[in-house]
Short mmCIF file of C-alpha atoms in Angstrom, two decimals:
data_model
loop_
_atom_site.label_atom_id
_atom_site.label_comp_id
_atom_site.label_asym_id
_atom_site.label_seq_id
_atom_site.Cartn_x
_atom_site.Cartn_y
_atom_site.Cartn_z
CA UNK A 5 179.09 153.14 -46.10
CA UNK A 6 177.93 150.84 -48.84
CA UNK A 7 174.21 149.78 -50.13
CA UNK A 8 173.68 146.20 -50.67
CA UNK A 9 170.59 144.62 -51.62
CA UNK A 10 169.76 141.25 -50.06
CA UNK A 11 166.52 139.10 -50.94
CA UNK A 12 164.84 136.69 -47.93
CA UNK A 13 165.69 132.77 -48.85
CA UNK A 14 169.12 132.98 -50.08
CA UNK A 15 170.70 130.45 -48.06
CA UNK A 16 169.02 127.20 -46.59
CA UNK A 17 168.30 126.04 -43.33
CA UNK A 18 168.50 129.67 -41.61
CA UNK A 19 169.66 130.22 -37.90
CA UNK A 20 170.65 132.11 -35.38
CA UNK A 21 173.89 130.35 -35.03
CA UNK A 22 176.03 133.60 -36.72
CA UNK A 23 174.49 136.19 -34.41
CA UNK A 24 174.96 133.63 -31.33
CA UNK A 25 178.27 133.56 -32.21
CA UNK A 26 178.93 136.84 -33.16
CA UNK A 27 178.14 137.81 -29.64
CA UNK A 28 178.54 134.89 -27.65
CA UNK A 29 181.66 136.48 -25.10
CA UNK A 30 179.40 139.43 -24.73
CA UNK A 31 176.38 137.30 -24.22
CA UNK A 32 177.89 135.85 -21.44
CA UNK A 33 178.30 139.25 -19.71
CA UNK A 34 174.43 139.54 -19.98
CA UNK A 35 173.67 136.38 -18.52
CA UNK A 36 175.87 137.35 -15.53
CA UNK A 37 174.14 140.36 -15.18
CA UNK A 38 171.03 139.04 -15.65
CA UNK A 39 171.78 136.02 -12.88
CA UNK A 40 172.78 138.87 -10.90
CA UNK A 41 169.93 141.28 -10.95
CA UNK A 42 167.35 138.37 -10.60
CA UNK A 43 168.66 137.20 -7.26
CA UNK A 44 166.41 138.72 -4.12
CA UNK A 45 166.60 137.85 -0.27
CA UNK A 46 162.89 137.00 -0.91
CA UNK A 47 163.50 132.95 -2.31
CA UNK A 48 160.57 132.80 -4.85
CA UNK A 49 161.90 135.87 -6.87
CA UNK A 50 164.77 134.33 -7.76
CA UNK A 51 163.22 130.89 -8.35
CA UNK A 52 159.96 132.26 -10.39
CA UNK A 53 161.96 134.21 -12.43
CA UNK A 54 164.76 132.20 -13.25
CA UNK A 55 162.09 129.32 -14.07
CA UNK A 56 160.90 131.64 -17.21
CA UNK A 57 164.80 132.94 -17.75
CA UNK A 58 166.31 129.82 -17.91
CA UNK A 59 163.54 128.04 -19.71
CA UNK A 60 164.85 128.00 -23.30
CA UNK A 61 164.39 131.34 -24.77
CA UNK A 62 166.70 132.61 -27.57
CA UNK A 63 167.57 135.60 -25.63
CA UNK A 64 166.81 136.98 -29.37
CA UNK A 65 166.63 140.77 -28.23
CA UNK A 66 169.13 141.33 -26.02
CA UNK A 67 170.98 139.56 -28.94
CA UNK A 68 170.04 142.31 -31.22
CA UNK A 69 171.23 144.77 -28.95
CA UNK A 70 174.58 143.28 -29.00
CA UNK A 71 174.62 142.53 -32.69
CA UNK A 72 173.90 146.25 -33.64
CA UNK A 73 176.65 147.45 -31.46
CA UNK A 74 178.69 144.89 -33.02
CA UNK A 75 177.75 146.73 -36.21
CA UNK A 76 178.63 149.83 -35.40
CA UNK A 77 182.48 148.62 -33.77
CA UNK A 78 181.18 149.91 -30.31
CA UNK A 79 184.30 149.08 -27.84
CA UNK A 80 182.66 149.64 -24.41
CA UNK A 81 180.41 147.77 -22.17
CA UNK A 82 177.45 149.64 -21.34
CA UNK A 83 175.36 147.10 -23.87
CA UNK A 84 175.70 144.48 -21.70
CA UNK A 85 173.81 146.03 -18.61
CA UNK A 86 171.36 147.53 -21.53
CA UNK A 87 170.82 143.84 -23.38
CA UNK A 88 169.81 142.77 -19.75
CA UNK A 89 167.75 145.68 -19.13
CA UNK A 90 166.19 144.54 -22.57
CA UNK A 91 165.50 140.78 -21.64
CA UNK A 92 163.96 141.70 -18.31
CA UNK A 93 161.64 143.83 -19.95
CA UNK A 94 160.31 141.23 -22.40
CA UNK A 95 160.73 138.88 -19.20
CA UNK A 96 158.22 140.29 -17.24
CA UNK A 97 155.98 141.07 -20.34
CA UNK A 98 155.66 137.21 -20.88
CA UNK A 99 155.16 136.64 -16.93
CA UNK A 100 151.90 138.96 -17.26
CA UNK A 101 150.63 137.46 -20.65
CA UNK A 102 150.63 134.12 -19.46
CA UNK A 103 148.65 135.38 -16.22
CA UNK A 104 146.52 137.08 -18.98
CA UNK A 105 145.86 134.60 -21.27
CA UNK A 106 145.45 131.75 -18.72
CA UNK A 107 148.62 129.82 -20.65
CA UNK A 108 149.62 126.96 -19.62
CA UNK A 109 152.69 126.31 -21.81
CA UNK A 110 155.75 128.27 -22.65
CA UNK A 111 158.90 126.86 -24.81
CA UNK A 112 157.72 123.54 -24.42
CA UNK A 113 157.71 123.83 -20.01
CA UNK A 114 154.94 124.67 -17.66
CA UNK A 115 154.15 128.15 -17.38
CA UNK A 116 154.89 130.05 -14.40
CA UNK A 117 151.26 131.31 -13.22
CA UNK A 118 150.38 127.32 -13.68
CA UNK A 119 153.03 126.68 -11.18
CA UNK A 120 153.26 129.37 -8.51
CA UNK A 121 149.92 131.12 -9.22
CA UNK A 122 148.93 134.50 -10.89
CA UNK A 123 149.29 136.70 -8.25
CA UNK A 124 153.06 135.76 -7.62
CA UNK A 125 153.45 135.40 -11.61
CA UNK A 126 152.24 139.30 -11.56
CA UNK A 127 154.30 140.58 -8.72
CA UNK A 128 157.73 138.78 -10.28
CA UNK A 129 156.84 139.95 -13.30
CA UNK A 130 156.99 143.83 -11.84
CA UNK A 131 160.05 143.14 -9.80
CA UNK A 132 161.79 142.30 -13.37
CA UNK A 133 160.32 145.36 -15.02
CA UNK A 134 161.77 147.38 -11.85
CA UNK A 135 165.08 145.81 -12.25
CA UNK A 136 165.24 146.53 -15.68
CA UNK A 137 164.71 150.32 -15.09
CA UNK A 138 167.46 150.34 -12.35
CA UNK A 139 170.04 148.83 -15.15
CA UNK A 140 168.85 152.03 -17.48
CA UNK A 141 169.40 154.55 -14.68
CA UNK A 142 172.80 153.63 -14.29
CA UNK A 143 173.90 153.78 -17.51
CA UNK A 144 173.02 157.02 -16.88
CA UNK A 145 171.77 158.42 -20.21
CA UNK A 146 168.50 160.13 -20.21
CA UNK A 147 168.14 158.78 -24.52
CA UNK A 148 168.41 155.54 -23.19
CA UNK A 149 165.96 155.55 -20.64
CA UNK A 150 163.38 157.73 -23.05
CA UNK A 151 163.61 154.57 -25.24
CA UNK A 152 163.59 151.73 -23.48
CA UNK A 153 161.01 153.55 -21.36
CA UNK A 154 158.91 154.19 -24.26
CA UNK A 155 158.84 151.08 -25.49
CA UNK A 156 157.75 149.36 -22.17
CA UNK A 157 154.59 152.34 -22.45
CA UNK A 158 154.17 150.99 -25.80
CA UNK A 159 154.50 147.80 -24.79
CA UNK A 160 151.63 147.94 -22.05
CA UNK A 161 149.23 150.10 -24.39
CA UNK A 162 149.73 147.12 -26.93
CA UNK A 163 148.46 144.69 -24.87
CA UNK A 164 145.59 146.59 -23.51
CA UNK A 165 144.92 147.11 -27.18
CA UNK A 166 144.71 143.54 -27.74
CA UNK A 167 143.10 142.66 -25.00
CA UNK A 168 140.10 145.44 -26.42
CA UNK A 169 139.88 143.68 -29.60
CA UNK A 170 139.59 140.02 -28.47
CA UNK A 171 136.85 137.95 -30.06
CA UNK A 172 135.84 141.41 -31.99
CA UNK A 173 136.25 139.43 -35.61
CA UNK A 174 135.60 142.74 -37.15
CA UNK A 175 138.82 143.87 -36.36
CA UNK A 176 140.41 145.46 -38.95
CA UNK A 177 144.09 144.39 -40.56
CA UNK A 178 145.07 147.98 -39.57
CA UNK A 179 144.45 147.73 -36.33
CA UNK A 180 145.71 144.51 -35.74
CA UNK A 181 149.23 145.90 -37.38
CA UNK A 182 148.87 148.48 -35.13
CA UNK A 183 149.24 146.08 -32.03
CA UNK A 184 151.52 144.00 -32.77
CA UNK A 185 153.91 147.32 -33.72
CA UNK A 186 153.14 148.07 -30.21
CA UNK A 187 152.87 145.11 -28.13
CA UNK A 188 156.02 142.79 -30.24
CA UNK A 189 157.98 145.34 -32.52
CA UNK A 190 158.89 148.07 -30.12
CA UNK A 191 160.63 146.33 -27.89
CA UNK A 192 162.73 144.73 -31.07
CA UNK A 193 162.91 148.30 -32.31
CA UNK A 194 164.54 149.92 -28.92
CA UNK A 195 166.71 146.94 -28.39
CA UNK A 196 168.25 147.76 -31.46
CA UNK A 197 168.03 151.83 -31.33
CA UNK A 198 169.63 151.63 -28.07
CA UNK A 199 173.02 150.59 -29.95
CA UNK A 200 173.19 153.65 -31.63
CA UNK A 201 172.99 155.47 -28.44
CA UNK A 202 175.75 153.72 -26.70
CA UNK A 203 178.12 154.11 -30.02
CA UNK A 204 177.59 157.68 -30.09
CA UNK A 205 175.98 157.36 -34.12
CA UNK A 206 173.91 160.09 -35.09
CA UNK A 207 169.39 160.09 -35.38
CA UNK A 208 170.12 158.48 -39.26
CA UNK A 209 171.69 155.36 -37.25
CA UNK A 210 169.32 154.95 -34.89
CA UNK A 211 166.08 155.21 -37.30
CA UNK A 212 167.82 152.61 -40.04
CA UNK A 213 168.53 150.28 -36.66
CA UNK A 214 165.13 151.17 -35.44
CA UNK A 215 163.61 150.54 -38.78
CA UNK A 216 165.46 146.86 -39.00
CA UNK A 217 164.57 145.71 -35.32
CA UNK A 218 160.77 147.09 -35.73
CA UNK A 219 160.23 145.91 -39.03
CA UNK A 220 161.90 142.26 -38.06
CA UNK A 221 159.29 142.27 -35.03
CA UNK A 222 156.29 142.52 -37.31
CA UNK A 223 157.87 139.97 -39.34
CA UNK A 224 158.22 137.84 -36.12
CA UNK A 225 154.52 137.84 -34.89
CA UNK A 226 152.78 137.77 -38.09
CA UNK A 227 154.60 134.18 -38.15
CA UNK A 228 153.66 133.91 -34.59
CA UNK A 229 150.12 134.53 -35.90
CA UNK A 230 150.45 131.96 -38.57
CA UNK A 231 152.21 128.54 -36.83
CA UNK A 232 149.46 128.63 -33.75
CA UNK A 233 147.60 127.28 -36.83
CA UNK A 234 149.78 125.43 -39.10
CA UNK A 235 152.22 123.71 -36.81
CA UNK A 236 152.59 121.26 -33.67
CA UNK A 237 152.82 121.99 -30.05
CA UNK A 238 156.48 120.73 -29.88
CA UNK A 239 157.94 123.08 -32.89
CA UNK A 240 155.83 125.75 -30.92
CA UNK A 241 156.62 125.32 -27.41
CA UNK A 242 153.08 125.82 -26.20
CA UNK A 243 149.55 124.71 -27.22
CA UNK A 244 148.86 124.05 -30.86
CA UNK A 245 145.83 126.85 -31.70
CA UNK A 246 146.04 128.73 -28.67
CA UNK A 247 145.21 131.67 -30.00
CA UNK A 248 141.86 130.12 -31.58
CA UNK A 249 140.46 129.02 -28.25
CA UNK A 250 141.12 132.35 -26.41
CA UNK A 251 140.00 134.38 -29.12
CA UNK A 252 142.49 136.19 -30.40
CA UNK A 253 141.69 137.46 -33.74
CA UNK A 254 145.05 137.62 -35.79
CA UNK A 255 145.60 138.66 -39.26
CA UNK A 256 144.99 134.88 -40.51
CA UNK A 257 141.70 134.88 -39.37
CA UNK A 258 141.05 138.55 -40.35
CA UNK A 259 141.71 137.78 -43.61
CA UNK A 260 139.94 134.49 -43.51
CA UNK A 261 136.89 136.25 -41.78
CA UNK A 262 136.99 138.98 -44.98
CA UNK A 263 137.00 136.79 -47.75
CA UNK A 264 134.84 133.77 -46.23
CA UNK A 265 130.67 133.36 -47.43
CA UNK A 266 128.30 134.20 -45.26
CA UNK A 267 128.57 130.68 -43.32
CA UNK A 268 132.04 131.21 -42.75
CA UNK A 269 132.13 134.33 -41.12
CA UNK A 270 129.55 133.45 -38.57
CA UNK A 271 131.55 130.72 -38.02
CA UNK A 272 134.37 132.93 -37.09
CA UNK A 273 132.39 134.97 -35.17
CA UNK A 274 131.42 131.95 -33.09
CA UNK A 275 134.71 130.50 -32.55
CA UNK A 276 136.08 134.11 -31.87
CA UNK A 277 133.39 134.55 -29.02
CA UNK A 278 134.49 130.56 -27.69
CA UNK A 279 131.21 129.27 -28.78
CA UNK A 280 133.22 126.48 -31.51
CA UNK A 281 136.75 125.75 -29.86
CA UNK A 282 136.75 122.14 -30.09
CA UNK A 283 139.69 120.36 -31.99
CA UNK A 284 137.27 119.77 -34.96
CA UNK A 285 136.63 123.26 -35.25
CA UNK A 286 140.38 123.92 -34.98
CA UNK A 287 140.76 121.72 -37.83
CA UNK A 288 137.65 123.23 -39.83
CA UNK A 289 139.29 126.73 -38.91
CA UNK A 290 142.40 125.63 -40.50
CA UNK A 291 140.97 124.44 -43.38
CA UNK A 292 139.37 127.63 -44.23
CA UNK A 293 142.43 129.57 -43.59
CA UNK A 294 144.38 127.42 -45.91
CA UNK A 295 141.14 127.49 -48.52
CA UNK A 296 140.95 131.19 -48.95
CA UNK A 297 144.66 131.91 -49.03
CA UNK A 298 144.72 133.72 -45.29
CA UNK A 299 147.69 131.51 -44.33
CA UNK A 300 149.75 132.05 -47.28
CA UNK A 301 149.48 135.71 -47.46
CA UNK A 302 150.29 135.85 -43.69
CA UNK A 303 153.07 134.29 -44.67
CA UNK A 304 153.93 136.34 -47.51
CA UNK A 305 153.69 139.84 -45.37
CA UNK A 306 155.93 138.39 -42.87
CA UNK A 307 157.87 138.04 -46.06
CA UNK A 308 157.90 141.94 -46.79
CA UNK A 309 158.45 143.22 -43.20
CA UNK A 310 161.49 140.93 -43.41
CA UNK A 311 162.46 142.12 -46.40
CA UNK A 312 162.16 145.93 -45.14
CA UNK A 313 164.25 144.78 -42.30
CA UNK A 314 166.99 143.74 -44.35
CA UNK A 315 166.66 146.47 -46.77
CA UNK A 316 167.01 148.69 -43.69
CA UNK A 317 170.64 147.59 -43.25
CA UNK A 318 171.64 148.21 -46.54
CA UNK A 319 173.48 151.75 -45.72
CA UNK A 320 175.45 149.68 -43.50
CA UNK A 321 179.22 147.55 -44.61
CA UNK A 322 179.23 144.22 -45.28
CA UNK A 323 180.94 142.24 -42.54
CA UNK A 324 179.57 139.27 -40.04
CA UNK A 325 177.82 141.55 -37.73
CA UNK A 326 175.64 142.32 -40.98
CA UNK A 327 175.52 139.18 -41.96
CA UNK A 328 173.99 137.85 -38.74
CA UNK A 329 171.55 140.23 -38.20
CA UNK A 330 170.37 139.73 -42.44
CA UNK A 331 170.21 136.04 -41.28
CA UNK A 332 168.60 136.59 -37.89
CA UNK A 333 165.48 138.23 -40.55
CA UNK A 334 165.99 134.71 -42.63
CA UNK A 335 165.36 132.69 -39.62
CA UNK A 336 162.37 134.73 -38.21
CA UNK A 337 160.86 133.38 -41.71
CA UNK A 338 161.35 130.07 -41.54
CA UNK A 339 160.15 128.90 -38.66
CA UNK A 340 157.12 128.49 -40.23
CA UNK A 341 158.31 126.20 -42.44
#
């Protein structure tokens, strides 16, 4: 093994193009597993699901899974039951935010609860979670299942945890870097780990690939955080300042909220408790966010998770699995510019 060091904004115009095709032939072992495993004799499983599944998505974490393995030269094909297990879990994660948060756009296409209601959004949304723990048990490895298993726990205590600190502006940047370790990077984390497992690597593989995928999913929602302010519904897929109406205090307006006079922070603490959610105060909260520099040091700590992503393949040879998953980090970036 060889150390490399890589720096974030080397090449232009990142993608996930190299990883896509990197992994493509296995991808399309996942899909058919995944088209598979969706199906049910009851007709709106199949057509709820599949509405979400088919809807757009990158398939970005299965994709890890199969990039990591890629890294490590695994031969086999228990990733490809894994990866699905992987994309039904963050599946049925989505199903029950959406029901949660009331969406009513995801990837740029109705939302499921809109369409069929929250109660069957909820219910096909625990039918993929159950599928996805029938694809770990017959793998058949017990370190599997304790991670992927774990990481749906974490998953659920994540959200909870979010849901606890909604429109509490006092929230701390801690905290809030505590939930979205739980509720976005663990999933990234085990989807990665898990390739370790199947290639038979030892626990200093599967932190360094657990350290990349958890360090690339704070680096993911931190931008997340950042574009449901500074972009437009159709480079976003759903509704430009979302998060602002429902509440959600993220680390832009945490740090906004900290550094803001006295007139600013109760204005936070209004539109955190819904009492200023029109589109002028969207456009006033934007403003401030850009004014005290909450935006562009968002921006710039999605820079260093990335960064500790990369750096976290460096033990790692150089090759086009590495390659991918270093521009996979790259890409995470800069969507938000």
């Amino acid at each position: 093994m060889t150390a490399t060091i890589h720096s974030i904004g080397a090449k232009a115009a990142p993608s996930l193009d190299a990883m896509i095709h990197l992994v493509s032939a296995d991808l399309n072992r996942v899909n058919a597993v995944i088209l598979e495993r969706m199906q049910s004799e009851v007709a709106l499983i199949p057509e709820l699901a599949g509405h979400l599944i088919a809807g757009g998505g990158k398939r970005m974490r299965p994709m890890l899974t199969l990039a990591c393995s890629n890294l490590l030269d695994y031969g086999g094909a228990r990733h490809h039951k894994l990866a699905a297990a992987v994309e039904f879990i963050h599946t049925a994660t989505l199903l029950h935010d959406d029901v949660v948060d009331g969406s009513g756009l995801r990837r740029g296409k109705r939302t499921a609860n809109i369409i069929w209601g929250n109660p069957a959004s909820v219910l096909v949304g625990d039918f993929l979670f159950s599928r996805s723990f029938e694809l770990m048990v017959e793998d058949g490895s017990l370190k599997v299942l304790r991670i992927l298993s774990r990481a749906s726990n974490i998953i659920a205590e994540g959200e909870v945890d979010q849901l606890t600190a909604q429109r509490r502006v006092e929230t701390t940047e801690d905290h809030y870097l505590a939930i979205i370790n739980a509720k976005t990077a663990a999933l990234f984390a085990a989807a990665c780990r898990i390739a370790a497992v199947v290639a038979e690597r030892d626990e200093g593989v599967e932190d360094a690939l657990d350290s990349y995928g958890r360090n690339l999913g704070i680096a993911f929602q931190l931008i997340d955080d950042a574009i449901d302010y500074a972009s437009d519904a159709e480079t976003m897929g759903k509704g430009v300042g979302d998060d602002f109406r429902d509440g959600k205090v993220t680390l832009p307006v945490i740090l906004a909220h900290a550094r803001g006079s006295a007139e600013d922070r109760q204005f936070w603490k209004a539109a955190m408790q819904g009492d200023q959610v029109s589109d002028a105060d969207l456009a006033h909260a934007t403003g401030l966010l850009r004014a005290t520099g909450a935006l562009d040091d968002t921006l710039e700590r999605a820079r260093h998770y990335g960064q500790r992503a990369i750096d976290a393949l460096g033990p790692f040879p150089s090759g086009a699995a590495k390659s991918a998953l270093i521009e996979a980090v790259e890409f995470a970036i800069s969507r938000a510019y």
